[in-house]
Amino acid sequence: MNTPADDALRAELAGLLPPPEVPDLPPLRHQVLKHRILNAAEGPRPLRGRRRVPRFALPAVACTVAVTAVALTVVVGESPAPPAPTPRAGAAAPGADQILTRAALAAAASPRAEARPEQFVYIESLVAYAARSAAGGPATLPPAHRRQVWLSADGSREGLLREQGAPDSPLGVRAPVYTLDHRGATPRLAEGGAPTASVTDPTHTYVASLPTDPETLLSLVYAQTRTTGGGDPDQKAFTAIGTLLSETWAPPEVTAALYGAAARIPGTTVLPSARDAAGREGVAVARTARGEQTQWIFDRKTSAFLGQRTVLARTTDAGPAGTVLGSSAVLARGVTNRPGERPLGASAAPGA
């Protein structure tokens, strides 16, 4: 039986002992752990090859002599994230915001893109674009072909576009434009002659400088796509973000912000299954405008961006609803010192 003296002794000992340290996880592990929790949020999975461990009630033990402090440390391992569950009959399917949140968390844990101003960002993909004859008729999608692009990191050097079955094409240089006030005058930079990178005409350096707050980034995207012609401003923002995802190699925190910004665009939906130009199957976030649906396809297991697809949302003279008008698949990204050179350490996309 405990006596008042025992209680007083335990209180005195507890006051003398410092509180046990609570281990914390580094920010990156918090991101990965949150990613796993989101992937598992749709319900428990059946246990395979594992016996159920019986639970036993443990008797309470009174300690009357000493107080022992025990710290429990939870260690998050480096094992890959579990696959996202396939929607089950009767289960609520994840919304577009959930898919994009998972993609943002996966992007935040991905390798960082490091490119010096004088280097080139390399992107390799498979692409296919539908064509129509001059007389009209249904659109025909040819087989996907390989596309390689070398983009000057700061836009000051000539890049290169190489597509299977076509001659190499140089990519323009952002050279400043000068003017002369009169014959013999010293050339000066023309007004508006200094090319400025933007969301719709980006360089790697510009993309790396984009805001990492999704709300701020989305406001910037809307502002810079507002002047790109008529049409649905939400769709223009969605399309611009999709181009940045597939045609640039942004730092992880910027890529995560792009997904967060896209999650705030109204009208996005989820397709439970879609395939990219490489035939990789995944889940897609889609948006429809002007009779066409743009789909972003993500790997089910890793939530990594795979590619895009554009299909007819309704039957037109170009074909029945569901006709594929364009398809792409990102295969690899990397950094190289000169155009035409494939980097040895190019980062391969899942399934490539």
mmCIF file of C-alpha atoms in Angstrom:
data_model
loop_
_atom_site.group_PDB
_atom_site.id
_atom_site.type_symbol
_atom_site.label_atom_id
_atom_site.label_comp_id
_atom_site.label_asym_id
_atom_site.label_seq_id
_atom_site.Cartn_x
_atom_site.Cartn_y
_atom_site.Cartn_z
ATOM 1 C CA MET A 1 0.000 0.000 0.000
ATOM 2 C CA ASN A 2 1.280 3.457 -0.832
ATOM 3 C CA THR A 3 1.835 5.793 2.102
ATOM 4 C CA PRO A 4 1.883 9.596 2.060
ATOM 5 C CA ALA A 5 5.636 9.373 2.519
ATOM 6 C CA ASP A 6 5.934 7.226 -0.652
ATOM 7 C CA ASP A 7 3.860 9.719 -2.629
ATOM 8 C CA ALA A 8 5.975 12.602 -1.387
ATOM 9 C CA LEU A 9 9.188 10.719 -2.328
ATOM 10 C CA ARG A 10 7.965 10.020 -5.876
ATOM 11 C CA ALA A 11 6.886 13.660 -6.348
ATOM 12 C CA GLU A 12 10.307 14.851 -5.169
ATOM 13 C CA LEU A 13 12.158 12.438 -7.487
ATOM 14 C CA ALA A 14 9.963 13.437 -10.455
ATOM 15 C CA GLY A 15 10.770 17.083 -9.834
ATOM 16 C CA LEU A 16 14.508 16.394 -9.794
ATOM 17 C CA LEU A 17 14.537 14.350 -13.003
ATOM 18 C CA PRO A 18 14.488 16.350 -16.256
ATOM 19 C CA PRO A 19 11.623 15.526 -18.624
ATOM 20 C CA PRO A 20 12.612 12.936 -21.254
ATOM 21 C CA GLU A 21 13.451 14.379 -24.662
ATOM 22 C CA VAL A 22 10.832 13.786 -27.314
ATOM 23 C CA PRO A 23 12.529 12.933 -30.630
ATOM 24 C CA ASP A 24 11.412 14.941 -33.608
ATOM 25 C CA LEU A 25 11.452 14.056 -37.312
ATOM 26 C CA PRO A 26 13.306 16.211 -39.825
ATOM 27 C CA PRO A 27 11.048 18.165 -42.221
ATOM 28 C CA LEU A 28 11.637 15.769 -45.134
ATOM 29 C CA ARG A 29 10.584 12.763 -43.031
ATOM 30 C CA HIS A 30 7.445 14.675 -42.000
ATOM 31 C CA GLN A 31 6.650 15.094 -45.712
ATOM 32 C CA VAL A 32 7.177 11.414 -46.489
ATOM 33 C CA LEU A 33 5.220 10.303 -43.428
ATOM 34 C CA LYS A 34 2.336 12.596 -44.390
ATOM 35 C CA HIS A 35 2.457 11.185 -47.928
ATOM 36 C CA ARG A 36 2.110 7.657 -46.575
ATOM 37 C CA ILE A 37 -0.762 8.632 -44.302
ATOM 38 C CA LEU A 38 -2.626 10.220 -47.234
ATOM 39 C CA ASN A 39 -2.022 7.167 -49.412
ATOM 40 C CA ALA A 40 -3.442 4.936 -46.693
ATOM 41 C CA ALA A 41 -6.368 7.200 -45.827
ATOM 42 C CA GLU A 42 -8.948 5.339 -47.899
ATOM 43 C CA GLY A 43 -9.294 2.399 -45.528
ATOM 44 C CA PRO A 44 -7.442 -0.596 -44.117
ATOM 45 C CA ARG A 45 -5.816 -3.135 -46.388
ATOM 46 C CA PRO A 46 -6.145 -6.897 -45.781
ATOM 47 C CA LEU A 47 -3.144 -8.469 -44.106
ATOM 48 C CA ARG A 48 -1.426 -11.103 -46.223
ATOM 49 C CA GLY A 49 0.933 -13.707 -44.939
ATOM 50 C CA ARG A 50 0.779 -12.249 -41.436
ATOM 51 C CA ARG A 51 -0.817 -13.853 -38.401
ATOM 52 C CA ARG A 52 -2.987 -11.769 -36.126
ATOM 53 C CA VAL A 53 -1.208 -11.107 -32.863
ATOM 54 C CA PRO A 54 -3.441 -11.814 -29.848
ATOM 55 C CA ARG A 55 -3.905 -9.045 -27.348
ATOM 56 C CA PHE A 56 -3.510 -9.701 -23.629
ATOM 57 C CA ALA A 57 -4.418 -7.515 -20.707
ATOM 58 C CA LEU A 58 -1.367 -6.522 -18.670
ATOM 59 C CA PRO A 59 -1.759 -6.283 -14.895
ATOM 60 C CA ALA A 60 -1.006 -2.953 -13.291
ATOM 61 C CA VAL A 61 2.229 -2.989 -11.282
ATOM 62 C CA ALA A 62 2.738 -0.588 -8.405
ATOM 63 C CA CYS A 63 6.243 0.776 -8.065
ATOM 64 C CA THR A 64 6.979 1.885 -4.487
ATOM 65 C CA VAL A 65 10.776 2.331 -4.505
ATOM 66 C CA ALA A 66 11.877 4.234 -7.629
ATOM 67 C CA VAL A 67 10.435 6.058 -10.610
ATOM 68 C CA THR A 68 11.693 4.959 -14.029
ATOM 69 C CA ALA A 69 11.231 7.182 -17.092
ATOM 70 C CA VAL A 70 10.918 5.365 -20.419
ATOM 71 C CA ALA A 71 11.118 7.251 -23.729
ATOM 72 C CA LEU A 72 9.523 5.643 -26.769
ATOM 73 C CA THR A 73 11.151 6.580 -30.087
ATOM 74 C CA VAL A 74 9.262 6.108 -33.365
ATOM 75 C CA VAL A 75 11.611 5.640 -36.320
ATOM 76 C CA VAL A 76 10.385 6.176 -39.852
ATOM 77 C CA GLY A 77 12.354 3.958 -42.208
ATOM 78 C CA GLU A 78 13.512 4.643 -45.756
ATOM 79 C CA SER A 79 11.210 2.046 -47.323
ATOM 80 C CA PRO A 80 9.249 3.252 -50.363
ATOM 81 C CA ALA A 81 5.804 4.738 -49.888
ATOM 82 C CA PRO A 82 2.982 2.188 -50.031
ATOM 83 C CA PRO A 83 0.921 2.129 -53.221
ATOM 84 C CA ALA A 84 -2.169 4.271 -53.329
ATOM 85 C CA PRO A 85 -5.194 1.977 -53.005
ATOM 86 C CA THR A 86 -7.407 1.362 -56.005
ATOM 87 C CA PRO A 87 -10.903 2.736 -55.367
ATOM 88 C CA ARG A 88 -13.202 -0.053 -54.182
ATOM 89 C CA ALA A 89 -16.877 -0.476 -54.880
ATOM 90 C CA GLY A 90 -18.777 1.563 -52.329
ATOM 91 C CA ALA A 91 -15.677 3.486 -51.230
ATOM 92 C CA ALA A 92 -15.323 7.207 -51.762
ATOM 93 C CA ALA A 93 -12.809 7.935 -54.535
ATOM 94 C CA PRO A 94 -10.126 10.513 -53.783
ATOM 95 C CA GLY A 95 -10.815 14.005 -55.083
ATOM 96 C CA ALA A 96 -8.547 16.040 -57.334
ATOM 97 C CA ASP A 97 -7.261 17.992 -54.340
ATOM 98 C CA GLN A 98 -6.214 14.749 -52.623
ATOM 99 C CA ILE A 99 -4.408 13.463 -55.720
ATOM 100 C CA LEU A 100 -2.608 16.776 -56.163
ATOM 101 C CA THR A 101 -1.717 16.928 -52.463
ATOM 102 C CA ARG A 102 -0.098 13.495 -52.729
ATOM 103 C CA ALA A 103 1.756 14.628 -55.837
ATOM 104 C CA ALA A 104 2.970 17.721 -53.991
ATOM 105 C CA LEU A 105 4.292 15.645 -51.094
ATOM 106 C CA ALA A 106 6.024 13.260 -53.485
ATOM 107 C CA ALA A 107 7.568 16.187 -55.365
ATOM 108 C CA ALA A 108 8.845 17.738 -52.129
ATOM 109 C CA ALA A 109 10.844 14.556 -51.442
ATOM 110 C CA SER A 110 12.247 14.237 -54.984
ATOM 111 C CA PRO A 111 15.848 15.023 -56.076
ATOM 112 C CA ARG A 112 16.639 18.702 -56.475
ATOM 113 C CA ALA A 113 17.291 20.123 -59.948
ATOM 114 C CA GLU A 114 20.706 21.789 -59.939
ATOM 115 C CA ALA A 115 21.674 23.696 -63.090
ATOM 116 C CA ARG A 116 24.180 26.528 -63.400
ATOM 117 C CA PRO A 117 23.263 29.466 -65.671
ATOM 118 C CA GLU A 118 25.620 28.266 -68.432
ATOM 119 C CA GLN A 119 24.223 24.705 -68.431
ATOM 120 C CA PHE A 120 21.238 23.119 -70.166
ATOM 121 C CA VAL A 121 18.204 21.350 -68.767
ATOM 122 C CA TYR A 122 17.514 18.108 -70.636
ATOM 123 C CA ILE A 123 14.015 16.631 -70.926
ATOM 124 C CA GLU A 124 13.255 13.410 -72.783
ATOM 125 C CA SER A 125 9.714 12.349 -73.551
ATOM 126 C CA LEU A 126 7.438 10.425 -75.859
ATOM 127 C CA VAL A 127 4.850 12.524 -77.687
ATOM 128 C CA ALA A 128 2.056 12.034 -80.207
ATOM 129 C CA TYR A 129 -0.182 14.690 -81.755
ATOM 130 C CA ALA A 130 -3.282 14.013 -83.826
ATOM 131 C CA ALA A 131 -3.472 15.368 -87.371
ATOM 132 C CA ARG A 132 -6.341 15.976 -89.795
ATOM 133 C CA SER A 133 -6.297 16.031 -93.543
ATOM 134 C CA ALA A 134 -6.817 19.277 -95.439
ATOM 135 C CA ALA A 135 -10.258 18.047 -96.410
ATOM 136 C CA GLY A 136 -11.241 17.557 -92.772
ATOM 137 C CA GLY A 137 -12.465 14.281 -91.365
ATOM 138 C CA PRO A 138 -11.621 12.563 -88.096
ATOM 139 C CA ALA A 139 -8.352 13.239 -86.301
ATOM 140 C CA THR A 140 -5.729 10.503 -86.504
ATOM 141 C CA LEU A 141 -3.182 9.946 -83.750
ATOM 142 C CA PRO A 142 0.135 8.566 -85.049
ATOM 143 C CA PRO A 143 2.417 6.334 -82.940
ATOM 144 C CA ALA A 144 4.303 8.180 -80.205
ATOM 145 C CA HIS A 145 7.847 9.266 -81.054
ATOM 146 C CA ARG A 146 10.819 10.288 -78.929
ATOM 147 C CA ARG A 147 11.377 13.979 -78.222
ATOM 148 C CA GLN A 148 14.522 15.455 -76.655
ATOM 149 C CA VAL A 149 14.979 19.076 -75.711
ATOM 150 C CA TRP A 150 17.947 21.000 -74.313
ATOM 151 C CA LEU A 151 16.917 24.292 -72.713
ATOM 152 C CA SER A 152 19.445 26.969 -71.774
ATOM 153 C CA ALA A 153 19.165 27.350 -68.007
ATOM 154 C CA ASP A 154 19.188 31.153 -68.120
ATOM 155 C CA GLY A 155 17.992 31.536 -71.727
ATOM 156 C CA SER A 156 21.217 33.143 -72.944
ATOM 157 C CA ARG A 157 22.422 30.232 -75.073
ATOM 158 C CA GLU A 158 20.972 28.468 -78.069
ATOM 159 C CA GLY A 159 19.148 25.292 -77.138
ATOM 160 C CA LEU A 160 18.159 22.293 -79.225
ATOM 161 C CA LEU A 161 15.011 20.355 -80.095
ATOM 162 C CA ARG A 162 15.444 16.833 -81.448
ATOM 163 C CA GLU A 163 12.448 14.814 -82.553
ATOM 164 C CA GLN A 164 12.463 11.380 -84.070
ATOM 165 C CA GLY A 165 11.928 11.578 -87.835
ATOM 166 C CA ALA A 166 12.633 15.323 -88.079
ATOM 167 C CA PRO A 167 15.796 17.440 -88.435
ATOM 168 C CA ASP A 168 17.246 19.081 -85.340
ATOM 169 C CA SER A 169 15.843 22.531 -84.600
ATOM 170 C CA PRO A 170 17.744 25.224 -82.693
ATOM 171 C CA LEU A 171 15.892 26.910 -79.860
ATOM 172 C CA GLY A 172 16.082 30.704 -79.728
ATOM 173 C CA VAL A 173 18.369 32.812 -77.597
ATOM 174 C CA ARG A 174 17.002 35.533 -75.364
ATOM 175 C CA ALA A 175 19.359 38.143 -76.794
ATOM 176 C CA PRO A 176 18.709 41.755 -75.811
ATOM 177 C CA VAL A 177 17.443 44.146 -78.486
ATOM 178 C CA TYR A 178 19.353 47.418 -79.027
ATOM 179 C CA THR A 179 18.409 50.546 -80.927
ATOM 180 C CA LEU A 180 20.194 53.604 -82.388
ATOM 181 C CA ASP A 181 18.916 57.116 -81.756
ATOM 182 C CA HIS A 182 20.786 58.377 -84.827
ATOM 183 C CA ARG A 183 23.611 57.366 -87.121
ATOM 184 C CA GLY A 184 26.858 57.060 -85.185
ATOM 185 C CA ALA A 185 25.095 57.018 -81.818
ATOM 186 C CA THR A 186 25.998 54.479 -79.165
ATOM 187 C CA PRO A 187 23.539 51.584 -79.253
ATOM 188 C CA ARG A 188 21.246 51.473 -76.258
ATOM 189 C CA LEU A 189 18.888 48.833 -74.956
ATOM 190 C CA ALA A 190 15.508 49.259 -76.600
ATOM 191 C CA GLU A 191 12.471 49.922 -74.471
ATOM 192 C CA GLY A 192 11.038 46.513 -73.671
ATOM 193 C CA GLY A 193 13.937 45.018 -75.575
ATOM 194 C CA ALA A 194 15.252 43.005 -72.662
ATOM 195 C CA PRO A 195 13.470 39.664 -72.954
ATOM 196 C CA THR A 196 11.714 38.669 -69.763
ATOM 197 C CA ALA A 197 10.989 35.077 -68.850
ATOM 198 C CA SER A 198 7.461 34.289 -67.751
ATOM 199 C CA VAL A 199 5.129 31.454 -66.839
ATOM 200 C CA THR A 200 4.254 31.005 -70.520
ATOM 201 C CA ASP A 201 7.850 31.462 -71.757
ATOM 202 C CA PRO A 202 10.011 30.139 -68.911
ATOM 203 C CA THR A 203 13.681 29.457 -68.341
ATOM 204 C CA HIS A 204 15.031 27.147 -65.669
ATOM 205 C CA THR A 205 16.362 30.123 -63.725
ATOM 206 C CA TYR A 206 12.937 31.752 -63.814
ATOM 207 C CA VAL A 207 11.091 28.593 -62.794
ATOM 208 C CA ALA A 208 13.486 28.104 -59.869
ATOM 209 C CA SER A 209 12.583 31.610 -58.645
ATOM 210 C CA LEU A 210 8.806 31.087 -58.650
ATOM 211 C CA PRO A 211 6.932 31.533 -55.357
ATOM 212 C CA THR A 212 6.629 28.421 -53.224
ATOM 213 C CA ASP A 213 3.347 29.539 -51.667
ATOM 214 C CA PRO A 214 0.516 27.978 -53.748
ATOM 215 C CA GLU A 215 -1.851 30.958 -53.378
ATOM 216 C CA THR A 216 0.811 33.459 -54.427
ATOM 217 C CA LEU A 217 1.928 31.245 -57.295
ATOM 218 C CA LEU A 218 -1.622 30.769 -58.577
ATOM 219 C CA SER A 219 -2.194 34.540 -58.556
ATOM 220 C CA LEU A 220 0.970 34.963 -60.624
ATOM 221 C CA VAL A 221 -0.129 32.284 -63.104
ATOM 222 C CA TYR A 222 -3.537 33.928 -63.543
ATOM 223 C CA ALA A 223 -1.944 37.345 -64.026
ATOM 224 C CA GLN A 224 0.505 36.127 -66.681
ATOM 225 C CA THR A 225 -1.974 33.971 -68.627
ATOM 226 C CA ARG A 226 -4.743 36.584 -68.662
ATOM 227 C CA THR A 227 -3.255 38.266 -71.747
ATOM 228 C CA THR A 228 -2.733 35.084 -73.779
ATOM 229 C CA GLY A 229 -5.982 35.389 -75.718
ATOM 230 C CA GLY A 230 -9.611 34.725 -74.903
ATOM 231 C CA GLY A 231 -11.105 31.686 -73.298
ATOM 232 C CA ASP A 232 -11.579 30.258 -69.847
ATOM 233 C CA PRO A 233 -9.000 31.832 -67.483
ATOM 234 C CA ASP A 234 -9.109 28.771 -65.227
ATOM 235 C CA GLN A 235 -8.299 26.492 -68.152
ATOM 236 C CA LYS A 236 -5.467 28.772 -69.282
ATOM 237 C CA ALA A 237 -3.968 28.592 -65.793
ATOM 238 C CA PHE A 238 -4.409 24.799 -65.711
ATOM 239 C CA THR A 239 -2.745 24.437 -69.118
ATOM 240 C CA ALA A 240 0.171 26.712 -68.180
ATOM 241 C CA ILE A 241 0.873 24.739 -65.008
ATOM 242 C CA GLY A 242 0.704 21.480 -66.975
ATOM 243 C CA THR A 243 3.284 22.818 -69.435
ATOM 244 C CA LEU A 244 5.612 23.780 -66.581
ATOM 245 C CA LEU A 245 5.266 20.280 -65.125
ATOM 246 C CA SER A 246 6.104 18.516 -68.379
ATOM 247 C CA GLU A 247 8.472 20.950 -70.117
ATOM 248 C CA THR A 248 10.664 22.190 -67.240
ATOM 249 C CA TRP A 249 12.509 20.730 -64.274
ATOM 250 C CA ALA A 250 11.539 22.845 -61.302
ATOM 251 C CA PRO A 251 13.021 22.528 -57.809
ATOM 252 C CA PRO A 252 10.983 20.217 -55.531
ATOM 253 C CA GLU A 253 9.452 23.050 -53.501
ATOM 254 C CA VAL A 254 8.312 24.849 -56.668
ATOM 255 C CA THR A 255 6.850 21.664 -58.149
ATOM 256 C CA ALA A 256 4.974 21.075 -54.889
ATOM 257 C CA ALA A 257 3.635 24.642 -55.054
ATOM 258 C CA LEU A 258 2.503 24.100 -58.661
ATOM 259 C CA TYR A 259 0.409 21.130 -57.537
ATOM 260 C CA GLY A 260 -0.944 23.150 -54.621
ATOM 261 C CA ALA A 261 -1.874 25.954 -57.000
ATOM 262 C CA ALA A 262 -3.583 23.547 -59.409
ATOM 263 C CA ALA A 263 -5.621 22.092 -56.536
ATOM 264 C CA ARG A 264 -7.175 25.553 -56.108
ATOM 265 C CA ILE A 265 -8.372 25.813 -59.725
ATOM 266 C CA PRO A 266 -12.129 25.097 -59.904
ATOM 267 C CA GLY A 267 -13.531 22.473 -62.229
ATOM 268 C CA THR A 268 -10.890 19.746 -61.802
ATOM 269 C CA THR A 269 -12.073 16.136 -61.697
ATOM 270 C CA VAL A 270 -10.517 12.699 -61.233
ATOM 271 C CA LEU A 271 -10.299 9.864 -63.754
ATOM 272 C CA PRO A 272 -9.678 6.506 -62.045
ATOM 273 C CA SER A 273 -7.584 5.264 -64.966
ATOM 274 C CA ALA A 274 -5.634 6.831 -67.843
ATOM 275 C CA ARG A 275 -2.539 5.952 -69.874
ATOM 276 C CA ASP A 276 0.304 8.185 -70.998
ATOM 277 C CA ALA A 277 2.109 8.016 -74.349
ATOM 278 C CA ALA A 278 4.401 5.272 -73.002
ATOM 279 C CA GLY A 279 1.428 3.090 -72.077
ATOM 280 C CA ARG A 280 1.907 3.593 -68.333
ATOM 281 C CA GLU A 281 -1.398 3.406 -66.495
ATOM 282 C CA GLY A 282 -2.223 5.730 -63.632
ATOM 283 C CA VAL A 283 -4.815 7.990 -62.076
ATOM 284 C CA ALA A 284 -5.522 11.335 -63.717
ATOM 285 C CA VAL A 285 -6.582 14.820 -62.695
ATOM 286 C CA ALA A 286 -8.543 16.393 -65.536
ATOM 287 C CA ARG A 287 -10.224 19.604 -66.583
ATOM 288 C CA THR A 288 -12.593 20.188 -69.517
ATOM 289 C CA ALA A 289 -12.985 23.337 -71.598
ATOM 290 C CA ARG A 290 -14.178 24.039 -75.145
ATOM 291 C CA GLY A 291 -15.057 20.418 -75.730
ATOM 292 C CA GLU A 292 -11.578 19.098 -74.885
ATOM 293 C CA GLN A 293 -10.386 17.450 -71.694
ATOM 294 C CA THR A 294 -6.804 17.884 -70.483
ATOM 295 C CA GLN A 295 -5.557 15.042 -68.279
ATOM 296 C CA TRP A 296 -2.516 14.955 -65.983
ATOM 297 C CA ILE A 297 -1.532 11.354 -65.308
ATOM 298 C CA PHE A 298 0.137 10.284 -62.045
ATOM 299 C CA ASP A 299 1.802 7.056 -60.964
ATOM 300 C CA ARG A 300 -0.477 5.192 -58.551
ATOM 301 C CA LYS A 301 2.327 4.073 -56.252
ATOM 302 C CA THR A 302 4.616 7.102 -56.109
ATOM 303 C CA SER A 303 2.238 9.937 -57.131
ATOM 304 C CA ALA A 304 4.932 11.086 -59.594
ATOM 305 C CA PHE A 305 3.843 12.992 -62.705
ATOM 306 C CA LEU A 306 3.918 10.681 -65.750
ATOM 307 C CA GLY A 307 2.558 12.745 -68.624
ATOM 308 C CA GLN A 308 -0.472 14.389 -70.192
ATOM 309 C CA ARG A 309 -3.271 13.543 -72.551
ATOM 310 C CA THR A 310 -5.901 15.599 -74.399
ATOM 311 C CA VAL A 311 -9.147 13.956 -75.534
ATOM 312 C CA LEU A 312 -12.407 15.087 -77.072
ATOM 313 C CA ALA A 313 -15.013 15.573 -74.365
ATOM 314 C CA ARG A 314 -17.866 15.415 -76.868
ATOM 315 C CA THR A 315 -18.406 14.164 -80.396
ATOM 316 C CA THR A 316 -17.345 16.616 -83.112
ATOM 317 C CA ASP A 317 -16.304 16.418 -86.758
ATOM 318 C CA ALA A 318 -12.814 15.523 -85.444
ATOM 319 C CA GLY A 319 -14.148 12.285 -83.983
ATOM 320 C CA PRO A 320 -16.309 10.750 -81.262
ATOM 321 C CA ALA A 321 -15.998 11.636 -77.605
ATOM 322 C CA GLY A 322 -12.870 10.049 -76.152
ATOM 323 C CA THR A 323 -10.761 10.544 -79.291
ATOM 324 C CA VAL A 324 -7.181 11.222 -78.220
ATOM 325 C CA LEU A 325 -5.846 14.457 -79.705
ATOM 326 C CA GLY A 326 -2.466 14.483 -77.987
ATOM 327 C CA SER A 327 -0.433 12.397 -75.578
ATOM 328 C CA SER A 328 2.936 12.689 -73.839
ATOM 329 C CA ALA A 329 5.085 10.785 -71.350
ATOM 330 C CA VAL A 330 8.052 12.246 -69.475
ATOM 331 C CA LEU A 331 10.890 9.694 -69.560
ATOM 332 C CA ALA A 332 13.913 11.493 -68.093
ATOM 333 C CA ARG A 333 15.224 14.855 -66.888
ATOM 334 C CA GLY A 334 18.758 15.993 -66.267
ATOM 335 C CA VAL A 335 21.419 18.668 -66.666
ATOM 336 C CA THR A 336 24.151 18.781 -69.302
ATOM 337 C CA ASN A 337 26.918 21.144 -70.353
ATOM 338 C CA ARG A 338 26.038 21.364 -74.029
ATOM 339 C CA PRO A 339 23.038 20.746 -76.294
ATOM 340 C CA GLY A 340 22.927 17.389 -78.056
ATOM 341 C CA GLU A 341 24.564 15.631 -75.109
ATOM 342 C CA ARG A 342 22.455 13.237 -73.068
ATOM 343 C CA PRO A 343 23.355 13.504 -69.377
ATOM 344 C CA LEU A 344 24.564 10.269 -67.825
ATOM 345 C CA GLY A 345 22.718 10.944 -64.606
ATOM 346 C CA ALA A 346 19.375 11.800 -66.147
ATOM 347 C CA SER A 347 16.602 11.221 -63.647
ATOM 348 C CA ALA A 348 14.261 8.581 -65.065
ATOM 349 C CA ALA A 349 10.544 8.908 -64.523
ATOM 350 C CA PRO A 350 8.706 5.954 -62.891
ATOM 351 C CA GLY A 351 8.202 3.123 -65.343
ATOM 352 C CA ALA A 352 10.549 4.617 -67.939
#
